Short mmCIF file of C-alpha atoms and ligand atoms in Angstrom, two decimals:
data_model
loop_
_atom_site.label_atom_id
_atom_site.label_comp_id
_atom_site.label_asym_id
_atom_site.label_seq_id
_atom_site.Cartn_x
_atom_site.Cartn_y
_atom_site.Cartn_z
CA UNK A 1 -26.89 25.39 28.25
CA UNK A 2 -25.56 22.96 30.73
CA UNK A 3 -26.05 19.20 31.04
CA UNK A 4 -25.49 17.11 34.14
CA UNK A 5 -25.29 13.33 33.37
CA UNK A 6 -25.76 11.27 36.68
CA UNK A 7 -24.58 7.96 37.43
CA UNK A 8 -23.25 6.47 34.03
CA UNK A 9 -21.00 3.73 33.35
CA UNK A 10 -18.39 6.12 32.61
CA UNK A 11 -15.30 4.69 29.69
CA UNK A 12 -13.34 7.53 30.45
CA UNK A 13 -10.40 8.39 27.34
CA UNK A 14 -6.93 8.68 28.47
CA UNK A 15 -3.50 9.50 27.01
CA UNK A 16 -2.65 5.55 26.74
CA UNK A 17 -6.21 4.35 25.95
CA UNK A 18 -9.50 3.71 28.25
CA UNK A 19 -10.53 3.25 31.59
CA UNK A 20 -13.87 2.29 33.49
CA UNK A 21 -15.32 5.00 36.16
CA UNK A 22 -18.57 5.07 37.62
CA UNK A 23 -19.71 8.84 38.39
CA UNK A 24 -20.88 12.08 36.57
CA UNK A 25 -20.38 14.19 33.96
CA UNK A 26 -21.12 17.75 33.79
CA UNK A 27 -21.48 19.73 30.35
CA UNK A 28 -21.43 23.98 30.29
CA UNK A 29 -21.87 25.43 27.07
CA UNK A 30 -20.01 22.86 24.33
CA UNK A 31 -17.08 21.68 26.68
CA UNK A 32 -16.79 18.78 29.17
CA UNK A 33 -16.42 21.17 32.58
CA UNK A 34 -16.40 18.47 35.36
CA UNK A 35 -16.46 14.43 35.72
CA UNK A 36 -16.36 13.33 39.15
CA UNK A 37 -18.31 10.84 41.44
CA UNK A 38 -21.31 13.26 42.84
CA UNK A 39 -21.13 16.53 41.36
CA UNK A 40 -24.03 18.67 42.56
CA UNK A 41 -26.23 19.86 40.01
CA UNK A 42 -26.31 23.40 39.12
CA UNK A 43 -29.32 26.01 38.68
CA UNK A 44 -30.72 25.56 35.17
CA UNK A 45 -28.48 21.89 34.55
CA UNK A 46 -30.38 19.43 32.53
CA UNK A 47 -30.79 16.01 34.04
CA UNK A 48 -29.93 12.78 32.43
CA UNK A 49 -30.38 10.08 34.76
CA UNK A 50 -27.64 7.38 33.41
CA UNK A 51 -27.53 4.87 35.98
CA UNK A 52 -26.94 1.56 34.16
CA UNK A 53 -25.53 3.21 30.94
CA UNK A 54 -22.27 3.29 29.25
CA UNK A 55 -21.21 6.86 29.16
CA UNK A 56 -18.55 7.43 26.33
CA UNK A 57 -17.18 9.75 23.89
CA UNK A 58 -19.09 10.03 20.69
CA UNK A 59 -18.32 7.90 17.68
CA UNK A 60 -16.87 9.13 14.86
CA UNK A 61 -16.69 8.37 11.18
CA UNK A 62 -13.87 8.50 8.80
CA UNK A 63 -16.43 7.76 5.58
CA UNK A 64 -20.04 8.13 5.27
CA UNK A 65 -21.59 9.45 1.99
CA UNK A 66 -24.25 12.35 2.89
CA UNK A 67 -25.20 13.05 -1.64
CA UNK A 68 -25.59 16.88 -0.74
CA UNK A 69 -24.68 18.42 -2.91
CA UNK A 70 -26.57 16.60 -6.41
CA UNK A 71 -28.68 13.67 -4.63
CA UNK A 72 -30.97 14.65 -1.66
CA UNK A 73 -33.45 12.24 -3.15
CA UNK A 74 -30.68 9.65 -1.55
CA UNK A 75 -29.96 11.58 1.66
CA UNK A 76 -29.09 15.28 3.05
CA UNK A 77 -26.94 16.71 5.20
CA UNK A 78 -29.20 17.01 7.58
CA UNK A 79 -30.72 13.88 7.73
CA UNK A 80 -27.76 11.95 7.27
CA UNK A 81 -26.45 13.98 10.55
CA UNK A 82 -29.53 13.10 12.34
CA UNK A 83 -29.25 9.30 10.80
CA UNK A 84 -25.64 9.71 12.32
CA UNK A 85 -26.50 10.69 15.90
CA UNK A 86 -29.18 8.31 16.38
CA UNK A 87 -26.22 5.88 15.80
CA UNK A 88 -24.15 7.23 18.71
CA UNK A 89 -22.04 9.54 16.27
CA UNK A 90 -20.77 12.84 17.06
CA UNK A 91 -18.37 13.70 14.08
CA UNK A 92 -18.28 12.01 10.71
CA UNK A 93 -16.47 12.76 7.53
CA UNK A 94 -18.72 13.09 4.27
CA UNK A 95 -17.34 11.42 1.15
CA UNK A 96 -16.64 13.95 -1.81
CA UNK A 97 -18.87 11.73 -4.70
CA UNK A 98 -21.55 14.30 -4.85
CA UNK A 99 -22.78 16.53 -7.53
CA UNK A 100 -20.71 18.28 -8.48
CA UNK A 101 -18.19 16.63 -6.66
CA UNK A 102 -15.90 17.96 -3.82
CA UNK A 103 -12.76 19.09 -5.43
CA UNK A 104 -12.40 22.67 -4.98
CA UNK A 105 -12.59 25.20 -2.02
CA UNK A 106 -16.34 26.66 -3.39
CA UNK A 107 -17.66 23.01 -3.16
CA UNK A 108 -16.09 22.15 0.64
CA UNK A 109 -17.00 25.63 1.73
CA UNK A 110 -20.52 25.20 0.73
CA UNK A 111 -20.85 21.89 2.33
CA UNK A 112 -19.79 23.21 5.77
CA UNK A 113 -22.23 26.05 4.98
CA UNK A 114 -25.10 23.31 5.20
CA UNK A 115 -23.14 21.50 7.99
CA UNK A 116 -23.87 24.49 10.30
CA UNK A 117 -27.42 23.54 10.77
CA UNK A 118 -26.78 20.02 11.33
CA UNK A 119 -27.24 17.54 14.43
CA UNK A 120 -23.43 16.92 14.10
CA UNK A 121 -19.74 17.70 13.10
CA UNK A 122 -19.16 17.01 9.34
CA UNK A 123 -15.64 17.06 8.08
CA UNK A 124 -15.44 17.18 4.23
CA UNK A 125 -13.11 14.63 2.35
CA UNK A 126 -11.61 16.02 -0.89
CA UNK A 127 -11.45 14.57 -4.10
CA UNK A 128 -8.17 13.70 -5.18
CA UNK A 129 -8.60 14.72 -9.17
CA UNK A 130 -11.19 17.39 -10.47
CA UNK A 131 -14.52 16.10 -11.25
CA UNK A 132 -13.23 12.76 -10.24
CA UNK A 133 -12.50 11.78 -13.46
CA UNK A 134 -8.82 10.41 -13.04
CA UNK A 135 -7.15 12.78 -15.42
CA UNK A 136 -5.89 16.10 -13.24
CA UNK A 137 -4.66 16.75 -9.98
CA UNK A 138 -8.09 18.33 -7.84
CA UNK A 139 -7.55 21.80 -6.33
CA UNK A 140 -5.68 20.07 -3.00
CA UNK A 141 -4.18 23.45 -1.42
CA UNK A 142 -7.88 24.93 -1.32
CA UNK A 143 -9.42 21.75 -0.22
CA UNK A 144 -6.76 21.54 2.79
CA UNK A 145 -7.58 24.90 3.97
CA UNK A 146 -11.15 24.16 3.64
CA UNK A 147 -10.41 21.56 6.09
CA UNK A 148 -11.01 18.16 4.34
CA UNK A 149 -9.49 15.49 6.57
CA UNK A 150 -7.90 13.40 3.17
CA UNK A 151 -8.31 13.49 -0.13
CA UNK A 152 -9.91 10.69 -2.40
CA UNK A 153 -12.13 9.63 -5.77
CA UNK A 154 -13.86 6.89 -3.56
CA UNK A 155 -16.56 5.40 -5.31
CA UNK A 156 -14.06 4.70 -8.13
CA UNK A 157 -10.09 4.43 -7.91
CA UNK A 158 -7.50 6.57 -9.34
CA UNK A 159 -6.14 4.34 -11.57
CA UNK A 160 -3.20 6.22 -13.28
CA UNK A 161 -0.36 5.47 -10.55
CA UNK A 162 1.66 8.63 -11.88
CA UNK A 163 -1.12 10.76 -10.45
CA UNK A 164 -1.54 8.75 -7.04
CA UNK A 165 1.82 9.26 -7.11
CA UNK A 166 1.79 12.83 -7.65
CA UNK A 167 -1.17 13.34 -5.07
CA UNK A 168 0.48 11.29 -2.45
CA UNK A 169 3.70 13.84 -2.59
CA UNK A 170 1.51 16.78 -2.89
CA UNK A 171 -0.37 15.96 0.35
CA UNK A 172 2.73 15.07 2.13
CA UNK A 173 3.68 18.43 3.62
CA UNK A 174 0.10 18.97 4.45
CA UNK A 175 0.00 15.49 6.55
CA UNK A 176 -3.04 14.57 5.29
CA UNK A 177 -3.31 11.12 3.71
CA UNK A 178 -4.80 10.03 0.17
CA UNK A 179 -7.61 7.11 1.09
CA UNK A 180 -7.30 4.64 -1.34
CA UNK A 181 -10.47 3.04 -3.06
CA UNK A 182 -8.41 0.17 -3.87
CA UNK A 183 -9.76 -1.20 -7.10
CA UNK A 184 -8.41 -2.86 -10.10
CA UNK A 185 -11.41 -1.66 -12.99
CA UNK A 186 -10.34 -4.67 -15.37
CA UNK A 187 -10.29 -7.33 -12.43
CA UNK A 188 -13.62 -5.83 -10.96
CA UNK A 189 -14.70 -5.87 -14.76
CA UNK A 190 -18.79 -6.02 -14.74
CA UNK A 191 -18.74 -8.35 -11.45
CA UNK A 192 -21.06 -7.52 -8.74
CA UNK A 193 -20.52 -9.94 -5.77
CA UNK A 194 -17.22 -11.74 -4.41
CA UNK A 195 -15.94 -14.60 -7.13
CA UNK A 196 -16.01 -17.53 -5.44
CA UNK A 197 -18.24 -20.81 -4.71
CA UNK A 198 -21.26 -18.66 -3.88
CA UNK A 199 -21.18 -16.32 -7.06
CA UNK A 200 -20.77 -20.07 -9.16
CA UNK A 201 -23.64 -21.31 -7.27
CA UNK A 202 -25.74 -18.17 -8.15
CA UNK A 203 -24.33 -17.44 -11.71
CA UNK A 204 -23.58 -13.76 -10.62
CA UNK A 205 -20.59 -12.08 -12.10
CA UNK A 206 -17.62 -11.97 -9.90
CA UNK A 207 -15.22 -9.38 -8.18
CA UNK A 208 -12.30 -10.82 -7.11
CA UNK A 209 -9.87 -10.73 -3.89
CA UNK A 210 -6.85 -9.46 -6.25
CA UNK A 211 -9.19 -6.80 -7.62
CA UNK A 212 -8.69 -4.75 -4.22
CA UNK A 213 -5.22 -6.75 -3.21
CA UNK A 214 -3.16 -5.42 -6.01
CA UNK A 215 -4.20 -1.97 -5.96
CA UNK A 216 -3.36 -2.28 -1.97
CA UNK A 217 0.08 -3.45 -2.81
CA UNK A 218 0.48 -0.72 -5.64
CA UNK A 219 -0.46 2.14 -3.29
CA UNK A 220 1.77 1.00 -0.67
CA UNK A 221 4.36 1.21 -3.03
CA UNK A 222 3.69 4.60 -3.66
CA UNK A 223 3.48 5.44 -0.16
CA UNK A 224 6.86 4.45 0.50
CA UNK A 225 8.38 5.47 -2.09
CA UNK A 226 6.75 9.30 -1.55
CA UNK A 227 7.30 8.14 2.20
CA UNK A 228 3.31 9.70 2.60
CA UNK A 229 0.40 9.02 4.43
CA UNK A 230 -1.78 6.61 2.63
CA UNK A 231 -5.40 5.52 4.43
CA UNK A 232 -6.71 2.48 2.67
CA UNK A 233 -11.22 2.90 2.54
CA UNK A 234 -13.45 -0.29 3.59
CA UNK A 235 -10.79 -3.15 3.54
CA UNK A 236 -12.10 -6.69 2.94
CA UNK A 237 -9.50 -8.63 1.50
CA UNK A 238 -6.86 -11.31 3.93
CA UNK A 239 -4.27 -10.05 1.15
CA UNK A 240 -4.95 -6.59 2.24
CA UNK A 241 -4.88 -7.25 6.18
CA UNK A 242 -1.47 -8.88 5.26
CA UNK A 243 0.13 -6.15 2.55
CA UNK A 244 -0.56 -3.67 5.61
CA UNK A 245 0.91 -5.70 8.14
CA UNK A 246 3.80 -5.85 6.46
CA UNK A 247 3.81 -2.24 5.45
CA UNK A 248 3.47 -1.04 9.04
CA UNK A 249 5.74 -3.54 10.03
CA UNK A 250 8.67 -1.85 7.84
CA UNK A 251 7.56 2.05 8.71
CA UNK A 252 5.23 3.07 5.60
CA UNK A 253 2.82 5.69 6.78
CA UNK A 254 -0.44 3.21 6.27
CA UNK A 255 -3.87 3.28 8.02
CA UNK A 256 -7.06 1.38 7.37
CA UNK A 257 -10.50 0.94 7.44
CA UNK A 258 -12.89 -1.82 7.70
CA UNK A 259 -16.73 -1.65 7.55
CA UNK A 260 -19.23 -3.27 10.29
CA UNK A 261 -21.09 -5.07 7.25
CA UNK A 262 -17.01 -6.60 5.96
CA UNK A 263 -16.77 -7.39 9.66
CA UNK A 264 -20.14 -9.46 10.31
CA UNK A 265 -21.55 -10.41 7.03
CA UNK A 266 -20.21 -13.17 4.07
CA UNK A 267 -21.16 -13.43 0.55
CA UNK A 268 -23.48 -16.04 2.06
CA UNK A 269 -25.66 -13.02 2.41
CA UNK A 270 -25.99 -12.79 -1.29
CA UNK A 271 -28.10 -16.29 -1.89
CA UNK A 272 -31.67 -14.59 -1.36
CA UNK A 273 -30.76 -12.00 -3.92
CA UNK A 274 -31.22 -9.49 -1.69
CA UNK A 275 -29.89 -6.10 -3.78
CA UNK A 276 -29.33 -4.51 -0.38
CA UNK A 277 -26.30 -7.01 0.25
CA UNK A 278 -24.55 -5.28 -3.13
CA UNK A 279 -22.14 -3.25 -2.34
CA UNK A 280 -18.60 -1.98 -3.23
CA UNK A 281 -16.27 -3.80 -2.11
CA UNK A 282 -18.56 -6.79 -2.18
CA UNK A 283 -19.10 -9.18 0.73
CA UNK A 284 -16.16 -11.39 1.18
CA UNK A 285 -16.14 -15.23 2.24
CA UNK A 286 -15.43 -16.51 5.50
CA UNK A 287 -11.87 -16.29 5.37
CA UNK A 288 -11.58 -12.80 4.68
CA UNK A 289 -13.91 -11.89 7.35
CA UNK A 290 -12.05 -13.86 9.87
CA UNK A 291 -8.78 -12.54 9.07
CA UNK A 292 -10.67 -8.65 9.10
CA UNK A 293 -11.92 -9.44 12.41
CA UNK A 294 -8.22 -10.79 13.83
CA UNK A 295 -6.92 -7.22 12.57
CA UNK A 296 -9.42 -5.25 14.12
CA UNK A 297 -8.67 -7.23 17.44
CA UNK A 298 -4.71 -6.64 16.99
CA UNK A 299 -5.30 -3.09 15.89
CA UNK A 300 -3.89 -3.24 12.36
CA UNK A 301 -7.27 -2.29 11.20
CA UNK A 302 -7.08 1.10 12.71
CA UNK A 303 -10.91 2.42 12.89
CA UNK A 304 -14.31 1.27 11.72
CA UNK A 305 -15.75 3.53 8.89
CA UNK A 306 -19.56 2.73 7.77
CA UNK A 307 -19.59 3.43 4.62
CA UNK A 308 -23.11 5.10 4.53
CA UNK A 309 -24.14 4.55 0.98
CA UNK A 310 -27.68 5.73 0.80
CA UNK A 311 -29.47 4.73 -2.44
CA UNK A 312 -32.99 5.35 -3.53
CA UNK A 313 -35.94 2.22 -3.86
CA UNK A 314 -35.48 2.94 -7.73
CA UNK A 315 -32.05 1.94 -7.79
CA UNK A 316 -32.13 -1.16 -5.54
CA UNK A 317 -35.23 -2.66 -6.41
CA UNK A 318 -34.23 -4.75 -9.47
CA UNK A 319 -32.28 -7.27 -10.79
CA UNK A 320 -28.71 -7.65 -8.59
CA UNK A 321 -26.88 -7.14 -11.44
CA UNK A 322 -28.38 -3.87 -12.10
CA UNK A 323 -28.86 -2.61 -8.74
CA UNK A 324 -26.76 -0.03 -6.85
CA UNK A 325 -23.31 -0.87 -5.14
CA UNK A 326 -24.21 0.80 -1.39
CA UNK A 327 -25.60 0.61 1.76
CA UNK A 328 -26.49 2.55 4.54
CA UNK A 329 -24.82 2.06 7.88
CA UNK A 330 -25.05 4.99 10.28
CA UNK A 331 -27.74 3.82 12.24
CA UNK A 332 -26.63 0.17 12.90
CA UNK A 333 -23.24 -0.11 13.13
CA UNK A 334 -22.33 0.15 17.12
CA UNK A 335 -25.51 -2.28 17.96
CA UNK A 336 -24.12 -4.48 14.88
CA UNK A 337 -20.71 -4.89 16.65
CA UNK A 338 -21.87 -4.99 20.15
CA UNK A 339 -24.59 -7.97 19.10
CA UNK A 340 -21.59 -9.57 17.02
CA UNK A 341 -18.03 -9.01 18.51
CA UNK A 342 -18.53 -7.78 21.55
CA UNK A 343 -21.62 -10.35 22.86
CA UNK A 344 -19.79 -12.93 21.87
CA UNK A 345 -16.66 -12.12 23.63
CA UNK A 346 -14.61 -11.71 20.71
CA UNK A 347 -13.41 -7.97 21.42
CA UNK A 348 -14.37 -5.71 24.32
CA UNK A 349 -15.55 -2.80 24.83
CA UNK A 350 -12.93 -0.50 25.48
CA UNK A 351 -11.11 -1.36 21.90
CA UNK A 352 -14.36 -1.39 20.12
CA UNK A 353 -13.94 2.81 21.35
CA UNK A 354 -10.72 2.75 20.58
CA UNK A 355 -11.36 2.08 16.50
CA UNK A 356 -14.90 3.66 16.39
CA UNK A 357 -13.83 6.80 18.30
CA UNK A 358 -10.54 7.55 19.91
CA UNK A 359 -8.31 6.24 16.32
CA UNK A 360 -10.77 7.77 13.67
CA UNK A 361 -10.55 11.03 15.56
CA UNK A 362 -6.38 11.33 16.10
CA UNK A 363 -6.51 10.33 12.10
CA UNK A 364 -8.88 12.91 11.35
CA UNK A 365 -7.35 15.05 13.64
CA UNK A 366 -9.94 16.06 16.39
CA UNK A 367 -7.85 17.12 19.00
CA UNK A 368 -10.38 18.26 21.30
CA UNK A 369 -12.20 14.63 21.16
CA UNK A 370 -12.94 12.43 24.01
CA UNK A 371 -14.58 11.31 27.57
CA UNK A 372 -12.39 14.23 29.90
CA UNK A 373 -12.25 17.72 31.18
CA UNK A 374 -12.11 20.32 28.73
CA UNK A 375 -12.64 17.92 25.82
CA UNK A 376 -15.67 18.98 23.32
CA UNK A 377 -18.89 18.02 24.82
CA UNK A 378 -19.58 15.13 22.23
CA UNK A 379 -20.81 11.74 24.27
CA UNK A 380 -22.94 9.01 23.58
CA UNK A 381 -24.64 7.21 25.82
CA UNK A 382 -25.42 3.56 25.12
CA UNK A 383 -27.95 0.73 26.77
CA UNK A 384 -26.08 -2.31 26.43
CA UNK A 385 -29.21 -4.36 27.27
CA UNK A 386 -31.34 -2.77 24.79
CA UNK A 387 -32.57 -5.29 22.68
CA UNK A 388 -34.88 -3.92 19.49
CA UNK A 389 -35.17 -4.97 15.54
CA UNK A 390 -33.42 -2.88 12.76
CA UNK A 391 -36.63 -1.14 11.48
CA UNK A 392 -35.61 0.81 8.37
CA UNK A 393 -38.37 2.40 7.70
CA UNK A 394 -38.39 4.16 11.08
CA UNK A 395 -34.83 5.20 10.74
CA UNK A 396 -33.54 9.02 9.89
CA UNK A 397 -31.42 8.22 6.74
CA UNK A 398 -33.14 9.27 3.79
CA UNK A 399 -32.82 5.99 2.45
CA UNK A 400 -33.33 2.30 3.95
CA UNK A 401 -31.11 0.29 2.13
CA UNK A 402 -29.94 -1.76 4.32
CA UNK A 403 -29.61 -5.84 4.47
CA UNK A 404 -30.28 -5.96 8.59
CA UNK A 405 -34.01 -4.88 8.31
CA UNK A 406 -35.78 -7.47 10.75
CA UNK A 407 -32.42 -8.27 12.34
CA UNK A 408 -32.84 -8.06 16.24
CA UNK A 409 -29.83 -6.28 17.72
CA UNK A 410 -28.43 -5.15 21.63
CA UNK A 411 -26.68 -2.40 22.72
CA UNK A 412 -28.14 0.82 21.32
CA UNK A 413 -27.00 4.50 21.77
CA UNK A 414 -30.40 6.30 23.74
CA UNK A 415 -29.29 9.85 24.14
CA UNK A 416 -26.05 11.74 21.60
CA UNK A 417 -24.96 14.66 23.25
CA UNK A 418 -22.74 16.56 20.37
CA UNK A 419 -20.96 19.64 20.92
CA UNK A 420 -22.88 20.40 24.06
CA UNK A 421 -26.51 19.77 22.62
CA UNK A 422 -28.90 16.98 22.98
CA UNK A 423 -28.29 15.69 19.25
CA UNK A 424 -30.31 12.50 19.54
CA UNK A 425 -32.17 10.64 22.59
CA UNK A 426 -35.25 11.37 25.18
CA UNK A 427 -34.27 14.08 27.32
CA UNK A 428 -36.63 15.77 30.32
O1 LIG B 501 -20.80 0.35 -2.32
C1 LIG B 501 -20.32 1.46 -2.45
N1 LIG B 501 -21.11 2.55 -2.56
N2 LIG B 501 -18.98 1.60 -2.52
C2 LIG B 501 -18.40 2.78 -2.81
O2 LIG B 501 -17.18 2.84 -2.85
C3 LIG B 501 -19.22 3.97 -3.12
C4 LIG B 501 -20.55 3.86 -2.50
C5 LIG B 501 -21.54 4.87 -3.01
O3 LIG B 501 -21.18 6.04 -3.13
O4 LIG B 501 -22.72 4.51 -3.24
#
């Protein structure tokens, strides 16, 4: 199959970032073969008439939860995938909280198994102890060959420092990094929004800053002292932004992650009671989001991760406190931070592709990712006048938990082209 894409607004990837191009791209089998200003289209070529689009690599996505195996009453593998390209993503890396979880090479090899059907690349993530349960290392050498991209008990931390310790120095030869779910239990205790004047206001129980801070500054520790990699999962904290500062600053091996609801929501949010806003870590207040969105711009916050949480009506339509911590993010995340950092003029374009698809994919290792010749044919295209409401119920996830429903949004991936196939988008 071959794909000719005329006349896009081409952000082509380079060694030392992005650059602007108008022009073609041409697509033969599942490689970019040819990008250019009028390439001729071939016997058999597909069309897509881009003239007025952004033409860029595909997103990708260091943390989404897709529940297969255990919960595909939540969300699948394959629609999660499908959720995943309508969002303009190409690759994305599936959290290992399912049932059972993803801690040995059986469970990762059966989850690729189901990936080979689906719209897009999935790269497992590991757990980091077996069963998740915080008490024994998880099978890591099988996982690794699997190919999980890290290793991690996200959902819930691993609280016994010897054995983040121990995991961090076992994955160090391996270069892959333990992602932190950065949680203090007995600070987080039974709260379920951020402590502060909103929670008083509401009488909610609170989770706060420190709960995520100290376990930041813990890991860190143990990342220097095993000199490993350690990725810190969904940031929100200004005591975060600045423990990693500093620990880049001084040569620990940290990366990070922030989410597109950390990044334009506060626990504001919260006041309607909306069980859709509750989610793990919670919102934060404005200070936290303004220092999350300076280290995004300055590149300390390395990549955008959504976070796809899909939950069920069942579990979010009660009472906050005993509603599900999640929410789903695949579909909404680029036109979320086009409509509220990029619109505004707060970061452009090309570094918005820089930490939603060039950084996630050297951390995850994709090699073969991004806008040139002989690069994997995975590209998004994107109308960055499209204006349209977050509709949940007409979305792909599984699940529609999400706190934008009726929220009118521009700049909207129309057509996913991954690994050389029409993934997502009206095609002649
Ligand atoms: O809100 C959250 N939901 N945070 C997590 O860390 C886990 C996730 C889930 O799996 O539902």
């Amino acid at each position: 199959m071959s794909i000719l894409i005329k006349g896009g607004n081409l952000l082509l990837s380079n060694s030392d970032g992005h650059s602007w191009a108008r022009g073609d791209v041409r697509v033969a089998g599942s490689q970019i073969v040819a990008i250019g200003p009028n390439i001729e289209p071939q016997a058999g070529d597909m069309t897509i008439d881009a003239v007025g689009k952004m033409v860029a690599a595909g997103l990708v996505d260091t943390h989404a939860h897709l529940r297969e195996p255990g919960r595909e009453d939540q969300e699948t593998i394959a629609t999660g995938t499908k959720a995943a390209a309508a969002g303009g993503f190409t690759t994305i890396a599936c959290m290992p909280n399912t049932t059972p979880p993803l801690d040995s090479g059986a469970v990762a090899a059966a989850v690729l198994q189901l990936a080979k059907e689906a719209a897009i690349r999935v790269v497992p993530v590991g757990c980091v102890t077996k069963g998740r349960q915080g008490k024994e290392l998880a099978e890591i050498g099988e996982l690794v060959e699997a190919g999980v991209w890290g290793i991690t008990d996200d959902g819930n931390p691993v609280e016994d420092s010897e054995l983040m310790r121990r995991a961090l120095e076992y994955c160090r030869p391996f270069r892959i990094p333990v992602i932190s779910h950065a949680e203090d239990p007995r600070l987080m205790g039974q709260g379920v929004m951020h402590e502060g004047f909103i929670s008083t206001i509401l009488g909610l129980p609170g989770i706060p800053a420190e709960a995520e801070s100290v376990m930041v500054a813990r890991d860190i520790l143990l990342a220097k002292a095993t000199n490993s990699w350690l990725h810190v999962a969904h940031v929100s904290t200004s005591e975060s932004v600045e423990l990693i500062t500093r620990a880049k600053a001084k040569g620990v091996r940290v990366t990070c992650e922030a989410t597109p609801h950390h990044l334009v929501l506060t626990d504001e949010a919260v006041r309607g009671f909306d069980t859709n806003t509750k989610v793990n870590p919670p919102l934060r207040s404005r200070e936290h989001v303004q220092a999350l969105r300076v280290a995004l711009a300055d590149g300390t916050i390395d990549c955008i991760a959504t976070d796809h949480a899909p939950h069920t009506l069942e579990e979010k339509d009660c009472d906050y406190r005993q509603a599900a911590f999640g929410l789903i993010g695949l579909e909404t995340a680029l036109p979320l931070l086009i409509t509220h950092l990029v619109k505004p003029g707060f970061l452009d374009l090309p570094t918005l592709w820089d930490r939603m698809s060039a950084r996630p994919a050297r951390l995850m290792g994709l090699t073969d990712h991004g806008l040139a010749i002989g690069k994997r044919a995975d590209i998004t295209i994107v109308d960055l006048e499209l204006e349209k409401e977050v509709e949940p119920a007409k979305g792909f996830s599984r699940s529609q938990n999400t706190p934008f429903a009726g929220q009118r949004l521009i700049g909207w991936p129309v057509i996913t082209i991954a690994g050389g196939r029409v993934a997502f988008g009206e095609v002649e």
